[in-house]
């Protein structure tokens, strides 16, 4: 119950930014249209081996651009480094809730806001431009929602690990930029990971970055491999264990050194 209250409070706090985000939604939609135009120019009128014809790629990019606001465009380090720098983290650590779940709950409230006021409007704008694509199998809707929740959870854990590294380093911006580069490069934002050449195409689908973008989109398009949810669950378990262990070490460091 306490975590649900934190989620609700975070969601309501972000509502004050609704008007300012309208302009940003238009800009994000324009980026999506640029990527769609590039793929349409590459694929239209050409024989394609596999599921990625021009229309499918247009829908793929449109859904990607919407999903990004729930799984990728998160607070840098989940703002953990801000609390470490100001000393407020010591107060957060002594609260009667686990610091990891407290931090994730705050971010999840923000992601719920993004889903309602950023992902849906962007999806509507891009859908009007390239056409709407809906799953034909009712089960696909459930798999998409499950995949999207797992993608958001994996993303939050990765960003959390970047933020909590500030207990040992004074600056995490470089880690944040590296993480974003890996997500955009191996997550399938601009190109489906199974289209990558050679070893990259074989390895990328099993990395946590594909779990953040590629698999939710493919589940919506009903093109996801049968192991997609399993890969996401595996990374969710692994990253949860790592996050809990690192949080324990961070608490120990704070107790020893003071804060």
mmCIF file of C-alpha atoms in Angstrom:
data_model
loop_
_atom_site.group_PDB
_atom_site.id
_atom_site.type_symbol
_atom_site.label_atom_id
_atom_site.label_comp_id
_atom_site.label_asym_id
_atom_site.label_seq_id
_atom_site.Cartn_x
_atom_site.Cartn_y
_atom_site.Cartn_z
ATOM 1 C CA UNK A 1 0.000 0.000 0.000
ATOM 2 C CA UNK A 2 2.771 2.445 0.886
ATOM 3 C CA UNK A 3 4.438 1.977 -2.501
ATOM 4 C CA UNK A 4 1.128 2.573 -4.272
ATOM 5 C CA UNK A 5 0.815 5.881 -2.397
ATOM 6 C CA UNK A 6 4.304 6.838 -3.574
ATOM 7 C CA UNK A 7 3.369 5.957 -7.177
ATOM 8 C CA UNK A 8 0.181 8.046 -6.999
ATOM 9 C CA UNK A 9 2.004 11.015 -5.492
ATOM 10 C CA UNK A 10 4.686 10.892 -8.184
ATOM 11 C CA UNK A 11 2.037 10.643 -10.916
ATOM 12 C CA UNK A 12 0.121 13.648 -9.597
ATOM 13 C CA UNK A 13 3.301 15.686 -9.194
ATOM 14 C CA UNK A 14 4.056 15.283 -12.909
ATOM 15 C CA UNK A 15 0.578 16.429 -13.990
ATOM 16 C CA UNK A 16 1.683 20.065 -13.724
ATOM 17 C CA UNK A 17 3.921 19.546 -16.777
ATOM 18 C CA UNK A 18 1.142 18.489 -19.162
ATOM 19 C CA UNK A 19 1.047 21.664 -21.256
ATOM 20 C CA UNK A 20 4.813 21.959 -21.597
ATOM 21 C CA UNK A 21 5.038 18.364 -22.798
ATOM 22 C CA UNK A 22 2.603 18.934 -25.655
ATOM 23 C CA UNK A 23 5.308 20.682 -27.669
ATOM 24 C CA UNK A 24 7.790 17.942 -26.820
ATOM 25 C CA UNK A 25 5.309 15.329 -28.027
ATOM 26 C CA UNK A 26 5.125 17.030 -31.416
ATOM 27 C CA UNK A 27 8.942 17.110 -31.633
ATOM 28 C CA UNK A 28 9.142 13.418 -30.744
ATOM 29 C CA UNK A 29 6.543 12.623 -33.393
ATOM 30 C CA UNK A 30 8.595 14.503 -35.988
ATOM 31 C CA UNK A 31 11.644 12.389 -35.124
ATOM 32 C CA UNK A 32 9.496 9.303 -35.605
ATOM 33 C CA UNK A 33 8.293 10.536 -38.980
ATOM 34 C CA UNK A 34 11.880 11.140 -40.088
ATOM 35 C CA UNK A 35 12.864 7.559 -39.199
ATOM 36 C CA UNK A 36 9.741 6.244 -40.921
ATOM 37 C CA UNK A 37 10.538 8.243 -44.073
ATOM 38 C CA UNK A 38 14.057 6.784 -44.145
ATOM 39 C CA UNK A 39 12.771 3.215 -43.916
ATOM 40 C CA UNK A 40 10.028 3.854 -46.464
ATOM 41 C CA UNK A 41 12.654 5.136 -48.890
ATOM 42 C CA UNK A 42 14.800 2.051 -48.304
ATOM 43 C CA UNK A 43 12.076 -0.606 -48.493
ATOM 44 C CA UNK A 44 9.271 0.674 -50.696
ATOM 45 C CA UNK A 45 9.065 -1.081 -54.031
ATOM 46 C CA UNK A 46 11.727 -3.663 -53.153
ATOM 47 C CA UNK A 47 11.456 -7.392 -52.585
ATOM 48 C CA UNK A 48 11.835 -8.092 -48.869
ATOM 49 C CA UNK A 49 12.802 -11.415 -47.328
ATOM 50 C CA UNK A 50 11.117 -11.680 -43.932
ATOM 51 C CA UNK A 51 8.381 -9.741 -42.139
ATOM 52 C CA UNK A 52 9.853 -6.250 -42.472
ATOM 53 C CA UNK A 53 8.138 -4.686 -45.460
ATOM 54 C CA UNK A 54 7.671 -0.903 -45.695
ATOM 55 C CA UNK A 55 4.313 -0.840 -43.914
ATOM 56 C CA UNK A 56 5.475 -3.103 -41.085
ATOM 57 C CA UNK A 57 8.594 -0.999 -40.528
ATOM 58 C CA UNK A 58 6.484 2.171 -40.435
ATOM 59 C CA UNK A 59 4.349 0.647 -37.681
ATOM 60 C CA UNK A 60 7.472 -0.672 -35.936
ATOM 61 C CA UNK A 61 9.050 2.795 -35.747
ATOM 62 C CA UNK A 62 5.766 4.414 -34.669
ATOM 63 C CA UNK A 63 5.328 1.971 -31.783
ATOM 64 C CA UNK A 64 8.994 2.296 -30.828
ATOM 65 C CA UNK A 65 8.693 6.060 -30.595
ATOM 66 C CA UNK A 66 5.719 5.652 -28.253
ATOM 67 C CA UNK A 67 7.261 2.899 -26.112
ATOM 68 C CA UNK A 68 10.440 4.930 -25.515
ATOM 69 C CA UNK A 69 8.662 7.216 -23.059
ATOM 70 C CA UNK A 70 7.761 4.284 -20.828
ATOM 71 C CA UNK A 71 10.916 2.187 -21.057
ATOM 72 C CA UNK A 72 13.848 4.442 -21.940
ATOM 73 C CA UNK A 73 13.309 8.162 -21.334
ATOM 74 C CA UNK A 74 13.658 7.945 -17.568
ATOM 75 C CA UNK A 75 15.198 10.255 -14.993
ATOM 76 C CA UNK A 76 19.010 10.009 -15.260
ATOM 77 C CA UNK A 77 20.117 7.639 -12.508
ATOM 78 C CA UNK A 78 16.524 7.811 -11.191
ATOM 79 C CA UNK A 79 17.837 10.935 -9.388
ATOM 80 C CA UNK A 80 19.717 8.783 -6.878
ATOM 81 C CA UNK A 81 22.886 10.794 -7.528
ATOM 82 C CA UNK A 82 21.026 14.013 -6.668
ATOM 83 C CA UNK A 83 20.209 12.675 -3.208
ATOM 84 C CA UNK A 84 23.775 11.455 -2.728
ATOM 85 C CA UNK A 85 25.189 14.835 -3.706
ATOM 86 C CA UNK A 86 22.834 16.768 -1.400
ATOM 87 C CA UNK A 87 22.958 14.280 1.460
ATOM 88 C CA UNK A 88 19.193 13.667 1.335
ATOM 89 C CA UNK A 89 19.868 9.980 0.583
ATOM 90 C CA UNK A 90 20.678 9.415 4.262
ATOM 91 C CA UNK A 91 17.099 10.388 5.156
ATOM 92 C CA UNK A 92 15.701 8.190 2.387
ATOM 93 C CA UNK A 93 17.740 5.238 3.609
ATOM 94 C CA UNK A 94 16.275 5.396 7.137
ATOM 95 C CA UNK A 95 12.662 5.479 5.949
ATOM 96 C CA UNK A 96 10.614 2.371 6.873
ATOM 97 C CA UNK A 97 10.633 1.206 3.241
ATOM 98 C CA UNK A 98 13.342 -0.447 1.194
ATOM 99 C CA UNK A 99 15.347 2.188 -0.669
ATOM 100 C CA UNK A 100 15.273 0.267 -3.964
ATOM 101 C CA UNK A 101 11.485 -0.137 -4.051
ATOM 102 C CA UNK A 102 11.009 3.434 -2.800
ATOM 103 C CA UNK A 103 13.096 4.801 -5.682
ATOM 104 C CA UNK A 104 11.468 2.553 -8.304
ATOM 105 C CA UNK A 105 7.990 3.515 -7.063
ATOM 106 C CA UNK A 106 8.744 7.196 -7.517
ATOM 107 C CA UNK A 107 9.941 6.596 -11.076
ATOM 108 C CA UNK A 108 7.047 4.257 -11.892
ATOM 109 C CA UNK A 109 4.590 7.037 -11.052
ATOM 110 C CA UNK A 110 6.412 9.242 -13.562
ATOM 111 C CA UNK A 111 6.274 6.458 -16.174
ATOM 112 C CA UNK A 112 2.520 6.117 -15.684
ATOM 113 C CA UNK A 113 2.240 9.815 -16.402
ATOM 114 C CA UNK A 114 4.414 9.353 -19.511
ATOM 115 C CA UNK A 115 2.206 6.506 -20.692
ATOM 116 C CA UNK A 116 -0.929 8.668 -20.480
ATOM 117 C CA UNK A 117 0.352 12.053 -21.604
ATOM 118 C CA UNK A 118 3.315 11.219 -23.830
ATOM 119 C CA UNK A 119 3.180 7.688 -25.265
ATOM 120 C CA UNK A 120 -0.534 7.726 -26.132
ATOM 121 C CA UNK A 121 -0.520 11.175 -27.820
ATOM 122 C CA UNK A 122 2.621 10.304 -29.805
ATOM 123 C CA UNK A 123 1.136 6.972 -30.823
ATOM 124 C CA UNK A 124 -2.048 8.757 -31.935
ATOM 125 C CA UNK A 125 -0.147 11.338 -33.989
ATOM 126 C CA UNK A 126 2.058 8.750 -35.690
ATOM 127 C CA UNK A 127 -0.894 6.412 -36.184
ATOM 128 C CA UNK A 128 -2.771 9.166 -38.025
ATOM 129 C CA UNK A 129 0.290 9.643 -40.235
ATOM 130 C CA UNK A 130 1.143 6.031 -41.110
ATOM 131 C CA UNK A 131 -1.983 4.093 -40.157
ATOM 132 C CA UNK A 132 -2.933 2.151 -37.073
ATOM 133 C CA UNK A 133 -1.912 -1.467 -36.544
ATOM 134 C CA UNK A 134 -3.718 -3.562 -33.946
ATOM 135 C CA UNK A 135 -3.106 -7.206 -32.960
ATOM 136 C CA UNK A 136 -5.584 -9.707 -34.336
ATOM 137 C CA UNK A 137 -5.167 -12.148 -31.443
ATOM 138 C CA UNK A 138 -6.621 -10.997 -28.073
ATOM 139 C CA UNK A 139 -3.739 -12.780 -26.318
ATOM 140 C CA UNK A 140 -1.327 -10.369 -28.007
ATOM 141 C CA UNK A 141 -2.742 -7.477 -25.961
ATOM 142 C CA UNK A 142 -1.960 -9.294 -22.714
ATOM 143 C CA UNK A 143 1.507 -10.255 -23.906
ATOM 144 C CA UNK A 144 2.186 -6.672 -24.962
ATOM 145 C CA UNK A 145 1.152 -5.250 -21.576
ATOM 146 C CA UNK A 146 3.206 -7.872 -19.743
ATOM 147 C CA UNK A 147 6.177 -7.245 -22.017
ATOM 148 C CA UNK A 148 5.828 -3.465 -21.582
ATOM 149 C CA UNK A 149 5.758 -3.757 -17.777
ATOM 150 C CA UNK A 150 8.826 -5.993 -17.812
ATOM 151 C CA UNK A 151 10.568 -3.586 -20.202
ATOM 152 C CA UNK A 152 9.865 -0.642 -17.885
ATOM 153 C CA UNK A 153 11.061 -2.654 -14.871
ATOM 154 C CA UNK A 154 14.300 -3.724 -16.581
ATOM 155 C CA UNK A 155 14.877 -0.139 -17.678
ATOM 156 C CA UNK A 156 14.315 1.237 -14.182
ATOM 157 C CA UNK A 157 16.784 -1.252 -12.725
ATOM 158 C CA UNK A 158 19.473 -0.321 -15.251
ATOM 159 C CA UNK A 159 18.984 3.393 -14.608
ATOM 160 C CA UNK A 160 18.939 2.726 -10.856
ATOM 161 C CA UNK A 161 22.295 0.943 -11.061
ATOM 162 C CA UNK A 162 23.708 3.966 -12.863
ATOM 163 C CA UNK A 163 22.378 6.267 -10.155
ATOM 164 C CA UNK A 164 23.510 4.241 -7.169
ATOM 165 C CA UNK A 165 27.033 4.079 -8.564
ATOM 166 C CA UNK A 166 27.255 7.680 -7.316
ATOM 167 C CA UNK A 167 27.997 6.222 -3.873
ATOM 168 C CA UNK A 168 31.452 5.384 -5.251
ATOM 169 C CA UNK A 169 31.960 8.078 -7.894
ATOM 170 C CA UNK A 170 31.276 11.792 -7.966
ATOM 171 C CA UNK A 171 29.788 11.868 -11.472
ATOM 172 C CA UNK A 172 27.412 9.428 -13.203
ATOM 173 C CA UNK A 173 26.628 11.422 -16.336
ATOM 174 C CA UNK A 174 29.106 9.433 -18.391
ATOM 175 C CA UNK A 175 27.521 6.164 -17.255
ATOM 176 C CA UNK A 176 24.100 7.520 -18.136
ATOM 177 C CA UNK A 177 25.254 8.448 -21.647
ATOM 178 C CA UNK A 178 26.873 5.041 -22.122
ATOM 179 C CA UNK A 179 23.650 3.327 -21.040
ATOM 180 C CA UNK A 180 21.565 5.395 -23.446
ATOM 181 C CA UNK A 181 23.998 4.632 -26.266
ATOM 182 C CA UNK A 182 23.722 0.905 -25.576
ATOM 183 C CA UNK A 183 19.926 1.044 -25.378
ATOM 184 C CA UNK A 184 19.573 2.957 -28.646
ATOM 185 C CA UNK A 185 22.235 0.843 -30.343
ATOM 186 C CA UNK A 186 21.127 -2.616 -29.190
ATOM 187 C CA UNK A 187 17.525 -2.025 -28.113
ATOM 188 C CA UNK A 188 15.967 -1.916 -31.573
ATOM 189 C CA UNK A 189 14.918 1.734 -31.573
ATOM 190 C CA UNK A 190 16.028 2.476 -35.142
ATOM 191 C CA UNK A 191 16.593 -1.040 -36.504
ATOM 192 C CA UNK A 192 15.146 -4.378 -35.328
ATOM 193 C CA UNK A 193 17.914 -6.224 -33.496
ATOM 194 C CA UNK A 194 17.435 -9.376 -35.561
ATOM 195 C CA UNK A 195 18.456 -7.388 -38.651
ATOM 196 C CA UNK A 196 21.887 -6.620 -37.218
ATOM 197 C CA UNK A 197 24.728 -8.323 -39.079
ATOM 198 C CA UNK A 198 26.749 -11.320 -37.952
ATOM 199 C CA UNK A 199 27.369 -11.952 -34.277
ATOM 200 C CA UNK A 200 25.580 -8.749 -33.260
ATOM 201 C CA UNK A 201 22.336 -10.028 -34.727
ATOM 202 C CA UNK A 202 22.680 -13.273 -32.770
ATOM 203 C CA UNK A 203 23.698 -11.638 -29.479
ATOM 204 C CA UNK A 204 21.566 -8.468 -29.349
ATOM 205 C CA UNK A 205 18.168 -10.221 -28.854
ATOM 206 C CA UNK A 206 19.432 -11.689 -25.580
ATOM 207 C CA UNK A 207 20.772 -8.453 -24.100
ATOM 208 C CA UNK A 208 18.739 -6.433 -21.570
ATOM 209 C CA UNK A 209 18.541 -3.524 -24.007
ATOM 210 C CA UNK A 210 16.372 -5.528 -26.413
ATOM 211 C CA UNK A 211 14.126 -6.329 -23.446
ATOM 212 C CA UNK A 212 13.446 -2.587 -23.078
ATOM 213 C CA UNK A 213 12.284 -1.717 -26.613
ATOM 214 C CA UNK A 214 12.415 -4.528 -29.147
ATOM 215 C CA UNK A 215 10.287 -7.165 -27.421
ATOM 216 C CA UNK A 216 7.312 -4.950 -26.432
ATOM 217 C CA UNK A 217 7.099 -3.638 -30.007
ATOM 218 C CA UNK A 218 7.366 -7.116 -31.518
ATOM 219 C CA UNK A 219 4.690 -8.444 -29.179
ATOM 220 C CA UNK A 220 2.328 -5.722 -30.390
ATOM 221 C CA UNK A 221 3.123 -6.610 -34.011
ATOM 222 C CA UNK A 222 2.682 -10.323 -33.163
ATOM 223 C CA UNK A 223 6.186 -11.025 -34.473
ATOM 224 C CA UNK A 224 7.914 -11.695 -31.150
ATOM 225 C CA UNK A 225 9.788 -14.989 -30.743
ATOM 226 C CA UNK A 226 8.335 -17.443 -28.242
ATOM 227 C CA UNK A 227 11.177 -16.816 -25.799
ATOM 228 C CA UNK A 228 10.710 -13.021 -25.668
ATOM 229 C CA UNK A 229 8.922 -12.903 -22.292
ATOM 230 C CA UNK A 230 11.407 -15.424 -20.905
ATOM 231 C CA UNK A 231 14.363 -13.206 -21.836
ATOM 232 C CA UNK A 232 12.720 -10.233 -20.156
ATOM 233 C CA UNK A 233 11.887 -12.224 -17.020
ATOM 234 C CA UNK A 234 15.437 -13.540 -16.810
ATOM 235 C CA UNK A 235 16.939 -10.057 -16.976
ATOM 236 C CA UNK A 236 14.377 -8.777 -14.480
ATOM 237 C CA UNK A 237 15.479 -11.443 -11.966
ATOM 238 C CA UNK A 238 19.201 -10.939 -12.607
ATOM 239 C CA UNK A 239 19.067 -7.156 -12.376
ATOM 240 C CA UNK A 240 16.869 -7.283 -9.264
ATOM 241 C CA UNK A 241 19.443 -9.459 -7.508
ATOM 242 C CA UNK A 242 22.257 -7.129 -8.588
ATOM 243 C CA UNK A 243 20.329 -4.024 -7.510
ATOM 244 C CA UNK A 244 19.545 -5.489 -4.084
ATOM 245 C CA UNK A 245 23.177 -6.470 -3.569
ATOM 246 C CA UNK A 246 24.500 -3.055 -4.624
ATOM 247 C CA UNK A 247 21.916 -1.288 -2.452
ATOM 248 C CA UNK A 248 23.076 -3.323 0.528
ATOM 249 C CA UNK A 249 26.680 -2.310 -0.134
ATOM 250 C CA UNK A 250 25.660 1.331 -0.580
ATOM 251 C CA UNK A 251 23.810 1.306 2.753
ATOM 252 C CA UNK A 252 26.848 -0.240 4.430
ATOM 253 C CA UNK A 253 29.111 2.450 2.932
ATOM 254 C CA UNK A 254 26.760 5.165 4.163
ATOM 255 C CA UNK A 255 26.610 3.721 7.683
ATOM 256 C CA UNK A 256 30.393 3.391 7.894
ATOM 257 C CA UNK A 257 31.273 6.803 6.478
ATOM 258 C CA UNK A 258 28.218 8.700 7.647
ATOM 259 C CA UNK A 259 25.965 10.866 5.516
#
